[in-house]
XYZ file of C-alpha atoms in Angstrom:
713
model
C -11.406 54.237 -10.909
C -8.149 52.671 -9.672
C -8.356 50.127 -6.833
C -7.192 50.849 -3.332
C -3.517 50.285 -2.695
C -2.758 47.057 -0.874
C -2.081 43.361 -1.112
C -4.444 41.184 -3.147
C -4.702 37.440 -3.648
C -5.588 35.957 -7.041
C -6.694 32.387 -7.668
C -6.206 30.820 -11.104
C -8.278 27.808 -12.171
C -8.297 26.030 -15.533
C -9.469 22.635 -16.716
C -6.584 20.132 -16.624
C -4.401 22.291 -14.375
C -3.851 22.506 -10.633
C -5.349 25.636 -9.051
C -2.790 28.231 -7.950
C -2.958 31.271 -5.684
C -0.569 34.237 -6.020
C -0.217 37.447 -4.004
C -0.222 40.801 -5.839
C 0.712 44.191 -4.418
C -0.989 47.190 -6.012
C 0.334 50.698 -5.458
C -1.483 53.916 -6.419
C 0.237 57.305 -6.374
C -1.027 59.823 -3.840
C -2.042 62.166 -6.643
C -4.185 59.435 -8.138
C -1.962 59.263 -11.180
C -1.489 55.920 -12.863
C -3.978 53.257 -13.768
C -3.673 51.212 -10.541
C -2.649 48.014 -12.286
C 0.045 45.455 -11.543
C 1.603 42.814 -13.785
C 0.905 39.244 -12.694
C 2.758 36.144 -13.870
C 0.329 33.291 -13.151
C 1.630 29.961 -14.434
C -0.531 26.902 -13.808
C 0.923 23.436 -13.350
C -0.632 20.715 -15.479
C -2.253 17.972 -13.436
C -0.253 14.804 -14.194
C -2.835 12.766 -16.050
C -2.734 10.950 -19.362
C -0.182 8.854 -21.185
C 2.704 11.302 -20.733
C 2.859 10.694 -16.995
C 6.242 9.218 -16.062
C 6.034 6.069 -13.928
C 8.757 4.035 -12.262
C 7.045 1.070 -10.581
C 6.388 -0.836 -13.801
C 9.824 -0.374 -15.345
C 12.211 0.912 -12.622
C 13.434 3.266 -15.343
C 11.084 6.273 -15.441
C 9.118 5.416 -18.590
C 6.039 7.222 -19.894
C 2.801 5.513 -18.921
C 1.672 5.267 -22.544
C 4.672 3.050 -23.389
C 4.328 0.587 -20.499
C 2.782 -2.829 -21.364
C 1.204 -3.325 -17.945
C -1.822 -2.271 -15.911
C -0.702 0.602 -13.729
C -2.626 3.360 -11.930
C -1.271 6.674 -10.677
C -2.960 8.362 -7.704
C -2.275 12.099 -7.638
C -1.433 14.329 -4.680
C -4.754 16.115 -5.090
C -6.603 12.838 -4.514
C -4.362 11.791 -1.620
C -4.230 15.091 0.270
C -7.488 16.665 -0.903
C -9.522 18.780 1.486
C -11.503 16.621 3.897
C -9.146 13.633 3.919
C -8.198 12.164 7.295
C -4.844 10.857 5.944
C -4.466 8.194 8.647
C -3.807 5.251 6.313
C -3.727 4.163 2.662
C -7.403 3.248 2.445
C -8.749 6.666 1.398
C -6.321 6.981 -1.513
C -6.280 3.427 -2.854
C -9.989 2.610 -2.852
C -10.118 4.515 -6.165
C -7.849 1.955 -7.923
C -9.454 -0.865 -9.983
C -8.232 -4.401 -9.366
C -7.157 -3.529 -5.840
C -9.033 -4.250 -2.619
C -7.884 -2.305 0.431
C -9.547 -3.148 3.723
C -9.765 -1.164 6.929
C -10.148 -3.370 9.997
C -10.853 -0.803 12.720
C -11.937 2.396 10.967
C -9.073 4.827 10.440
C -6.273 3.101 12.387
C -3.184 1.412 10.967
C -4.602 -2.080 10.506
C -5.331 -2.248 6.794
C -4.590 -4.957 4.260
C -4.087 -4.751 0.502
C -5.007 -7.350 -2.126
C -4.224 -7.035 -5.841
C -5.978 -9.545 -8.094
C -6.365 -11.844 -5.114
C -2.746 -11.636 -3.987
C -2.823 -10.875 -0.257
C -6.561 -11.530 0.097
C -6.232 -13.975 3.002
C -3.782 -11.897 5.014
C -5.053 -10.826 8.452
C -2.879 -7.701 8.713
C 0.004 -5.906 7.049
C 1.404 -6.751 3.616
C 1.914 -10.121 2.031
C 2.054 -11.209 -1.611
C 2.602 -7.653 -2.877
C 5.454 -5.140 -2.686
C 5.034 -1.835 -0.850
C 7.772 0.752 -1.429
C 8.129 4.170 0.236
C 10.572 6.366 -1.670
C 12.030 3.139 -3.024
C 12.536 1.570 0.429
C 10.627 -1.725 0.852
C 8.193 -2.149 3.718
C 8.503 -5.891 3.067
C 11.310 -7.661 4.864
C 13.801 -9.848 3.002
C 11.396 -12.794 3.275
C 8.670 -10.823 1.513
C 6.158 -10.073 4.268
C 5.437 -6.734 5.950
C 3.801 -5.780 9.219
C 1.204 -3.111 10.016
C 1.407 -0.268 7.506
C 2.791 2.269 9.952
C 5.505 4.880 9.451
C 3.692 6.327 6.462
C 2.775 10.024 6.474
C -0.076 10.233 3.969
C -0.339 14.017 4.377
C 3.144 14.321 2.826
C 2.674 11.896 -0.080
C 3.047 13.317 -3.584
C 1.910 10.305 -5.634
C 1.217 6.579 -5.490
C 1.809 4.168 -8.361
C -0.004 0.837 -8.315
C 1.255 -1.906 -10.611
C -1.606 -4.378 -10.826
C -0.362 -7.868 -11.497
C 2.766 -9.993 -11.094
C 6.040 -8.060 -10.931
C 8.649 -10.660 -9.967
C 10.696 -9.839 -13.079
C 11.583 -6.521 -11.440
C 10.975 -7.046 -7.719
C 11.421 -10.754 -7.066
C 9.622 -12.721 -4.353
C 6.158 -11.773 -3.047
C 5.449 -9.309 -5.869
C 1.915 -10.130 -6.986
C 1.561 -6.375 -7.409
C 3.431 -3.220 -6.420
C 2.375 -0.125 -4.488
C 5.072 2.570 -4.819
C 4.653 5.652 -2.614
C 6.615 8.841 -3.319
C 6.726 11.619 -0.746
C 6.900 15.322 -1.513
C 10.066 17.209 -2.336
C 10.182 20.892 -1.495
C 9.234 23.413 -4.159
C 10.758 26.778 -4.970
C 8.307 28.646 -2.731
C 8.602 27.841 0.990
C 5.363 26.462 2.387
C 4.199 25.780 5.927
C 1.036 23.921 6.800
C -0.812 23.057 10.005
C -3.838 20.771 10.062
C -6.109 20.006 13.017
C -8.893 17.401 12.863
C -11.437 15.887 15.221
C -14.268 13.434 14.831
C -16.439 10.603 16.051
C -15.261 7.993 18.548
C -12.577 10.215 20.021
C -10.708 10.822 16.780
C -8.160 13.666 17.013
C -5.210 14.501 14.772
C -2.635 17.283 14.518
C -0.256 17.417 11.560
C 2.333 20.013 10.584
C 4.798 20.156 7.726
C 7.242 22.503 6.033
C 8.624 22.324 2.498
C 10.901 24.529 0.471
C 14.359 25.030 -0.971
C 17.658 26.438 0.277
C 21.111 27.357 -0.999
C 19.818 28.768 -4.243
C 17.667 25.735 -4.988
C 20.491 23.213 -4.534
C 18.650 21.674 -1.556
C 14.955 20.816 -1.352
C 13.443 19.769 1.950
C 10.365 18.272 3.568
C 9.792 17.971 7.298
C 6.589 16.813 8.972
C 5.336 15.666 12.367
C 1.988 14.341 13.559
C -0.037 12.940 16.419
C -3.193 10.856 15.903
C -5.425 9.140 18.431
C -8.902 7.676 18.683
C -10.962 5.658 21.143
C -12.364 3.520 18.347
C -15.816 2.372 17.322
C -15.528 -1.052 18.956
C -14.530 -1.990 22.477
C -10.771 -2.396 22.838
C -9.941 -0.687 19.550
C -8.196 2.470 20.762
C -5.236 3.704 18.780
C -2.491 6.323 18.970
C 0.360 7.283 16.693
C 3.173 9.820 16.913
C 5.797 10.298 14.261
C 7.875 12.479 12.020
C 9.273 12.249 8.508
C 11.907 14.175 6.606
C 13.376 14.268 3.128
C 16.355 16.186 1.774
C 17.215 16.367 -1.924
C 20.646 17.793 -2.752
C 21.685 18.588 -6.318
C 25.419 19.418 -6.232
C 25.443 19.815 -10.018
C 23.252 19.183 -13.026
C 24.380 15.534 -13.231
C 23.878 14.330 -9.645
C 21.014 14.059 -7.180
C 21.393 12.830 -3.592
C 18.219 12.079 -1.637
C 18.124 11.255 2.064
C 15.046 10.213 4.027
C 14.557 9.659 7.736
C 11.328 8.945 9.572
C 10.109 7.578 12.867
C 6.827 6.129 14.058
C 5.590 5.157 17.517
C 2.263 3.383 17.309
C -0.027 1.830 19.904
C -3.016 -0.308 18.943
C -5.519 -2.414 20.826
C -7.069 -5.235 18.810
C -10.703 -6.038 19.431
C -10.743 -9.340 17.519
C -13.312 -10.767 15.122
C -16.987 -11.560 15.791
C -19.460 -14.266 14.896
C -22.302 -13.522 12.476
C -24.791 -13.175 15.346
C -22.537 -10.723 17.184
C -21.848 -8.793 13.985
C -25.558 -8.353 13.338
C -26.718 -7.581 16.885
C -23.711 -6.284 18.881
C -21.175 -4.939 16.366
C -19.288 -2.789 18.927
C -18.437 -5.861 20.989
C -14.883 -7.184 21.325
C -14.072 -10.869 20.835
C -14.256 -12.279 24.367
C -12.239 -15.387 23.412
C -9.146 -13.350 22.506
C -8.788 -11.577 25.867
C -7.389 -12.786 29.182
C -9.400 -12.274 32.374
C -7.262 -11.921 35.506
C -8.751 -11.473 38.993
C -12.096 -10.581 37.482
C -10.613 -7.910 35.149
C -10.247 -8.325 31.412
C -6.796 -7.300 30.212
C -6.411 -5.453 26.937
C -4.482 -6.568 23.844
C -2.708 -3.259 23.473
C 0.565 -3.524 21.584
C 3.205 -0.959 20.710
C 5.560 -0.513 17.790
C 8.659 1.615 17.212
C 10.113 1.955 13.747
C 12.768 4.162 12.184
C 13.461 4.399 8.475
C 16.747 5.627 7.035
C 17.508 5.741 3.333
C 20.035 7.278 0.975
C 19.653 7.399 -2.797
C 22.312 8.675 -5.232
C 21.563 9.236 -8.916
C 24.358 10.115 -11.303
C 24.214 10.840 -15.025
C 27.340 9.302 -16.528
C 26.882 10.266 -20.162
C 24.110 11.608 -22.341
C 22.635 8.082 -22.486
C 23.747 6.386 -19.216
C 22.524 6.873 -15.679
C 23.351 4.931 -12.514
C 21.377 4.869 -9.277
C 22.449 3.442 -5.905
C 20.296 3.130 -2.820
C 20.941 1.877 0.719
C 18.401 1.571 3.529
C 18.266 0.626 7.190
C 14.949 0.083 8.998
C 15.077 -1.068 12.658
C 11.773 -2.075 14.225
C 10.628 -3.284 17.651
C 7.184 -4.520 18.733
C 5.624 -5.740 21.963
C 2.115 -7.159 22.028
C 0.116 -9.378 24.384
C -1.683 -12.533 23.315
C -3.869 -13.965 26.086
C -1.420 -15.070 28.827
C 1.718 -14.305 26.812
C 3.748 -11.368 25.562
C 5.287 -11.496 22.103
C 8.333 -9.284 21.655
C 10.025 -8.909 18.314
C 12.884 -6.872 16.949
C 14.295 -6.897 13.464
C 16.379 -4.840 11.099
C 15.385 -4.552 7.456
C 18.557 -3.547 5.633
C 19.720 -3.645 2.075
C 21.093 -1.980 -1.017
C 20.422 -1.894 -4.722
C 22.190 -0.622 -7.828
C 20.495 0.156 -11.127
C 21.970 1.122 -14.494
C 19.839 2.723 -17.213
C 21.044 3.270 -20.759
C 19.010 4.883 -23.532
C 21.583 4.303 -26.266
C 19.942 3.463 -29.580
C 20.190 -0.030 -30.998
C 21.105 0.675 -34.570
C 18.291 2.821 -35.967
C 15.896 1.759 -33.185
C 15.296 3.606 -29.956
C 16.102 1.511 -26.906
C 15.972 1.651 -23.096
C 17.892 -0.997 -21.180
C 17.694 -1.323 -17.401
C 19.698 -3.746 -15.291
C 20.288 -3.966 -11.593
C 21.110 -5.926 -8.469
C 19.021 -6.005 -5.265
C 20.290 -7.194 -1.878
C 18.259 -7.395 1.318
C 18.846 -8.980 4.728
C 16.492 -9.179 7.718
C 17.572 -10.732 11.024
C 14.579 -11.263 13.339
C 14.447 -12.120 17.048
C 11.082 -13.150 18.495
C 10.526 -14.093 22.149
C 7.332 -15.346 23.768
C 7.143 -14.993 27.547
C 4.520 -15.314 30.252
C 2.429 -12.238 30.939
C 2.826 -10.391 34.239
C 0.336 -11.481 36.876
C -0.219 -14.933 35.384
C 1.108 -18.240 36.695
C 3.588 -18.316 33.807
C 4.920 -14.784 34.385
C 8.536 -14.497 33.246
C 8.612 -17.963 31.689
C 10.084 -18.236 28.180
C 8.000 -20.325 25.816
C 10.072 -19.726 22.695
C 13.019 -17.666 21.558
C 13.250 -17.644 17.778
C 16.399 -16.496 16.027
C 15.357 -16.211 12.403
C 16.052 -14.263 9.274
C 16.084 -14.094 5.516
C 18.690 -12.992 2.994
C 17.876 -12.402 -0.631
C 19.598 -11.127 -3.726
C 18.242 -10.696 -7.215
C 19.669 -9.751 -10.612
C 17.373 -8.393 -13.305
C 17.418 -6.929 -16.812
C 14.633 -5.211 -18.752
C 14.832 -4.004 -22.341
C 12.338 -1.659 -24.038
C 12.907 -1.604 -27.793
C 11.086 0.854 -30.096
C 10.362 -1.318 -33.127
C 8.521 1.618 -34.665
C 7.673 5.148 -33.646
C 4.418 3.801 -32.163
C 5.383 0.213 -31.160
C 7.465 -0.806 -28.138
C 8.595 -4.364 -27.396
C 9.502 -5.067 -23.770
C 11.319 -8.120 -22.470
C 12.817 -8.907 -19.097
C 14.176 -11.639 -16.866
C 15.262 -11.926 -13.228
C 17.063 -14.456 -11.049
C 16.368 -14.600 -7.289
C 18.038 -16.477 -4.447
C 16.265 -16.421 -1.056
C 17.694 -18.124 2.012
C 15.691 -18.572 5.210
C 17.344 -19.464 8.509
C 15.611 -20.216 11.806
C 16.308 -21.681 15.213
C 14.394 -21.922 18.475
C 17.112 -21.161 21.013
C 15.234 -23.133 23.695
C 15.586 -26.353 21.690
C 18.796 -28.317 21.329
C 17.999 -29.511 17.809
C 19.511 -27.748 14.829
C 17.223 -26.710 11.973
C 18.533 -26.709 8.440
C 18.118 -23.500 6.406
C 15.910 -23.414 3.323
C 16.820 -21.803 0.013
C 14.545 -20.948 -2.895
C 15.854 -20.086 -6.369
C 13.725 -18.808 -9.223
C 13.996 -17.321 -12.725
C 11.019 -15.187 -13.824
C 10.509 -13.829 -17.371
C 8.268 -11.167 -18.888
C 7.470 -10.014 -22.423
C 5.106 -7.250 -23.532
C 4.058 -5.188 -26.546
C 2.669 -1.640 -26.607
C 1.056 0.143 -29.552
C 0.632 3.886 -29.112
C -1.823 4.747 -31.879
C -1.878 8.448 -30.963
C -0.167 10.516 -28.270
C -3.293 10.060 -26.151
C -4.230 6.414 -26.859
C -2.357 3.123 -26.444
C -3.012 -0.584 -26.213
C -0.808 -3.290 -24.725
C -0.443 -7.016 -24.128
C 1.947 -8.973 -21.950
C 2.895 -12.354 -20.568
C 4.716 -12.732 -17.252
C 5.572 -15.206 -14.530
C 5.841 -14.522 -10.829
C 6.468 -16.485 -7.661
C 5.752 -16.317 -3.952
C 7.893 -18.214 -1.454
C 6.479 -19.027 2.010
C 7.236 -16.473 4.710
C 9.386 -17.280 7.736
C 6.557 -18.151 10.111
C 5.052 -20.594 7.622
C 8.300 -22.566 7.436
C 8.572 -23.322 11.157
C 6.707 -26.623 10.968
C 7.470 -29.515 8.668
C 4.881 -32.155 7.682
C 7.548 -34.830 8.247
C 6.814 -37.157 11.211
C 10.034 -36.113 12.968
C 8.119 -33.440 14.860
C 7.418 -29.754 14.982
C 9.790 -26.818 14.538
C 11.790 -28.403 11.796
C 12.209 -26.096 8.826
C 9.808 -27.135 6.094
C 11.955 -28.636 3.312
C 9.003 -29.859 1.251
C 6.802 -26.888 0.409
C 7.463 -25.161 -2.924
C 6.828 -21.520 -3.880
C 3.528 -20.511 -5.430
C 3.981 -19.839 -9.156
C 1.813 -17.385 -11.088
C 1.479 -17.195 -14.882
C -0.361 -14.161 -16.304
C -1.722 -13.092 -19.696
C -2.992 -9.523 -19.954
C -4.369 -7.125 -22.587
C -5.451 -3.568 -22.037
C -5.984 -0.072 -23.335
C -5.728 3.428 -21.919
C -6.222 6.885 -23.281
C -7.815 10.296 -23.190
C -10.178 12.217 -25.437
C -11.193 15.773 -24.758
C -12.262 16.002 -21.142
C -12.315 12.229 -20.586
C -9.671 9.631 -19.729
C -10.124 5.873 -19.439
C -8.473 2.482 -18.977
C -9.617 -1.117 -19.431
C -7.730 -4.357 -18.780
C -8.602 -8.031 -19.173
C -6.343 -10.646 -17.598
C -6.108 -14.370 -16.998
C -3.878 -15.938 -14.339
C -3.097 -19.474 -13.279
C -1.653 -20.201 -9.839
C 0.206 -23.465 -9.288
C 1.426 -25.052 -6.069
C -0.560 -22.766 -3.791
C 0.427 -23.729 -0.223
C -2.235 -24.384 2.410
C -2.119 -25.450 6.055
C -2.885 -29.120 6.695
C -3.154 -30.840 10.099
C -0.781 -33.675 10.987
C -0.724 -35.964 14.023
C 2.096 -35.413 16.495
C 4.460 -38.392 16.658
C 4.207 -40.660 19.730
C 4.429 -40.342 22.625
C 2.960 -36.871 21.992
C -0.711 -36.589 21.169
C -2.846 -34.160 19.206
C -2.181 -32.388 15.930
C -0.091 -29.620 14.455
C -0.413 -27.671 11.208
C 2.179 -27.525 8.437
C 2.288 -26.043 4.956
C 1.890 -28.240 1.865
C 1.243 -27.489 -1.818
C -2.328 -28.622 -2.275
C -4.130 -26.122 -4.523
C -4.223 -24.659 -8.000
C -6.219 -21.559 -8.859
C -7.491 -20.081 -12.094
C -8.338 -16.390 -12.259
C -9.684 -14.055 -14.858
C -10.959 -10.565 -14.487
C -11.799 -7.189 -15.948
C -10.608 -3.837 -14.567
C -11.997 -0.549 -15.857
C -11.750 3.092 -14.883
C -12.794 6.437 -16.349
C -12.793 10.117 -15.501
C -14.799 12.926 -17.093
C -14.484 16.667 -16.455
C -18.120 17.717 -16.724
C -17.225 21.392 -16.254
C -14.198 23.339 -15.067
C -15.452 22.730 -11.499
C -17.132 19.309 -11.635
C -15.445 15.943 -12.270
C -16.980 12.473 -12.360
C -14.740 9.433 -11.872
C -15.374 5.741 -11.382
C -13.905 2.234 -11.483
C -15.335 -1.262 -11.793
C -13.633 -4.613 -11.232
C -14.950 -8.082 -12.069
C -13.067 -11.030 -10.524
C -13.749 -14.692 -11.238
C -11.312 -16.658 -9.059
C -11.790 -20.368 -8.345
C -9.841 -23.469 -7.291
C -9.012 -25.738 -10.224
C -7.728 -28.215 -7.669
C -7.777 -28.233 -3.878
C -7.463 -31.587 -2.152
C -5.873 -31.602 1.314
C -6.479 -34.459 3.710
C -10.207 -35.133 3.815
C -11.039 -31.750 2.281
C -11.851 -31.403 -1.403
C -12.644 -27.807 -2.358
C -12.067 -28.224 -6.104
C -14.337 -25.854 -8.038
C -14.985 -23.546 -5.090
C -14.474 -19.793 -5.313
C -11.396 -18.237 -3.761
C -12.450 -16.616 -0.463
C -11.898 -12.960 0.342
C -12.421 -11.456 -3.122
C -15.785 -10.080 -4.343
C -16.813 -10.750 -7.921
C -18.084 -7.198 -8.261
C -16.370 -4.125 -6.839
C -17.278 -0.597 -7.958
C -16.351 2.927 -6.910
C -17.740 6.272 -8.095
C -16.918 9.818 -7.077
C -18.287 13.242 -7.996
C -15.787 16.023 -7.145
C -16.391 19.760 -7.090
C -13.907 22.632 -6.946
C -14.695 26.143 -8.153
C -12.809 29.414 -8.521
C -14.183 30.716 -5.210
C -12.465 27.936 -3.304
C -15.527 25.814 -2.567
C -14.659 22.091 -2.653
C -16.691 18.975 -2.121
C -17.171 15.400 -3.091
C -19.514 12.474 -2.759
C -18.231 8.925 -3.226
C -19.928 5.545 -3.335
C -18.205 2.209 -2.745
C -20.210 -0.880 -3.748
C -18.751 -4.277 -2.854
C -20.452 -7.537 -3.759
C -20.888 -10.606 -1.600
C -17.869 -12.899 -1.221
C -17.008 -16.139 0.567
C -15.087 -16.230 3.841
C -13.799 -19.804 3.798
C -12.446 -22.333 1.330
C -15.509 -24.537 1.835
C -17.730 -21.684 0.538
C -20.189 -22.153 3.401
C -19.927 -18.634 4.892
C -20.299 -15.305 3.096
C -19.577 -11.669 3.746
C -22.724 -9.666 2.867
C -22.595 -7.147 0.032
C -22.441 -3.521 1.118
C -22.640 0.019 -0.235
C -20.978 2.897 1.607
C -21.532 6.586 0.808
C -19.087 9.285 1.987
C -19.441 13.056 1.750
C -16.828 15.859 1.975
C -17.262 19.625 1.958
C -14.632 22.359 2.337
C -13.805 25.967 1.558
C -10.355 27.266 0.669
C -9.933 31.014 1.075
C -7.310 33.658 1.674
C -7.009 35.247 5.100
C -4.243 37.813 5.093
C -1.013 36.128 4.061
C -2.399 32.667 4.820
C -4.733 30.275 3.076
C -7.289 28.642 5.349
C -9.434 25.632 4.529
C -12.148 24.523 6.970
C -13.806 21.228 6.064
C -16.212 18.567 7.246
C -16.630 14.935 6.195
C -19.415 12.447 6.792
C -18.470 8.794 6.323
C -20.974 5.973 5.823
C -23.726 8.536 5.346
C -26.555 5.977 5.458
C -25.089 3.931 8.325
C -24.547 0.738 6.347
C -23.733 -2.262 8.589
C -20.696 -3.896 7.039
C -17.415 -5.707 7.603
C -14.633 -4.724 5.250
C -11.679 -6.793 6.480
C -12.844 -10.296 7.442
C -10.791 -13.132 8.916
C -10.550 -15.758 6.172
C -10.985 -19.380 7.299
C -11.395 -18.124 10.873
C -11.665 -20.510 13.800
C -14.831 -20.644 15.919
C -16.836 -18.864 13.223
C -15.274 -15.478 14.053
C -14.998 -13.897 10.611
C -16.292 -10.342 10.979
C -14.704 -6.988 11.869
C -17.583 -4.452 11.879
C -16.920 -0.847 10.890
C -18.734 2.273 12.180
C -22.116 3.489 11.027
C -22.458 7.164 10.179
C -19.470 9.057 11.599
C -18.046 12.529 11.269
C -14.789 14.411 11.088
C -14.064 18.105 10.760
C -10.950 20.188 10.692
C -9.021 23.222 9.625
C -5.953 23.450 7.409
C -3.858 26.610 7.463
C -1.065 27.155 4.942
C 1.272 30.093 4.554
């Protein structure tokens, strides 16, 4: 019997492919003639997994993962935007990556930090020691550091590449690892999506986006806008964020691609401060009373606000069958205003720059070859003013007006030579020149600028035994210059605010071997590495010269660190609907030497990094549209200070997600619910390393909920 005439929706699901839904119209003649069938063209898109995945972060040239002699992870759009995700920061997506520790300070707000193999582990907020790129535009300023990880629309991210380990050969200063985020580009079929979420502690979020193509496919577009707010788990931890992002890709011909991005973010965040161990254990929702100002019997908040635009233009042009050139320019203005006890700190800067890259795949004799060379330029002028807070006795008074900045340029070359069909030799080198300038406009003295120059090499070998299995080894060097704020004080007895001319950059030397592959329904990776860090700078106290009294802190090179570790990950498709995935990281990081003043911490473990860090996830998605997942994060105990006298307790956190994707007329609807910290584990994820007054801990919520609805059409 033929079916009723009408519009039907079919869902195709296959192991190793992304599920797809298509609409089918069936017509049946009034006489009942005909068989009531309709032809359906249902093509499934392969999920980008395995060694054929093309990556850019490790080579800046678009090489296949199986040929790259480095530890690199690729996080897919399905993991990033999967049903039940809050998409408020990077933490949900990156906790699945071995060798990386991402920490959420306030539970879903913007204050997260990232550490890769220890790089960035002591940072209190934002990015330091690693490179974060969004569509190729650096979040780091020219000096290497980055602020809160705002202006990042996770619900529009297509993929994230994480290069684990030193990357100065390609990215220069402060590149102990790379996180490269790529946003969506519109597909052939126009798509609109609206998502509404709500949850515990006043969490509410609305997000909308549209993607598609125009002018016969010559233009692809993405546009999104969002609003997020929450009261927060702890006192004085409320948060709000409003923003938009857009991306246009224009292909005027088959040899050229022009990509433009523009985004804006307005973010407000109160900071509740860190707690003592006793407060963490007994009153975790408390705010740090020592970090707030009380005026006329009323405690003032620490609410700060940020505005940031991001503009970028990228032009790719194929010159010949073997040559391609790419040029990118970017301009990122940013302004912040935040209180600190009786003072306001106002800062504005512009992160601007350009880079040019040339790729040639011309063979070298009978050997296949890929050669990449390029030039990077970046400049960041920064103005920072500290003034008295309204209502205080110092209202309107200027305490400091810093006029600072950094300018950097780097030249690099990387060659990938196919010695054999299955063997690739990679070698690269880069030269960097970084110039810091700074002046306190309230002081008559002139501070001399500081320039750092470095050459960093890399060599690696990859053996691809089969199309689905490869092994690699590499040696590389990296460096990390001090950031602008660390250079303000010199240890010389001439006084404070004299640009530090003594401290040297941290140098990292890395040896690494690894393997990756796939067999049947399973994929895996395993890496072993050893690193040595020389000239690690630390803060040391110095006496102020007479007639002044007291002490001030300045940066000196006082430590050397040895590190070795193991990073593993695996994924197994148990059935067409059920997938098991997990990672495990072992980190043994210790000071080979650390003598500063009266302190001798030689032999102590590096604070902030757990020896054991594991993640496991069981995901479910069936042909009826039912989705779900349960994930477990297990983090071992780690030290919170260089003296190794205070520890952060080990913790295990279990999260649960459940959703249902179904057709409703011409739309696809997906209600979902998520339960985080299912067993209400008491834990602190992002501690304050070497904190004053014993205030190390930033407690996160016990069991908490979120629910929402996503509608796409």
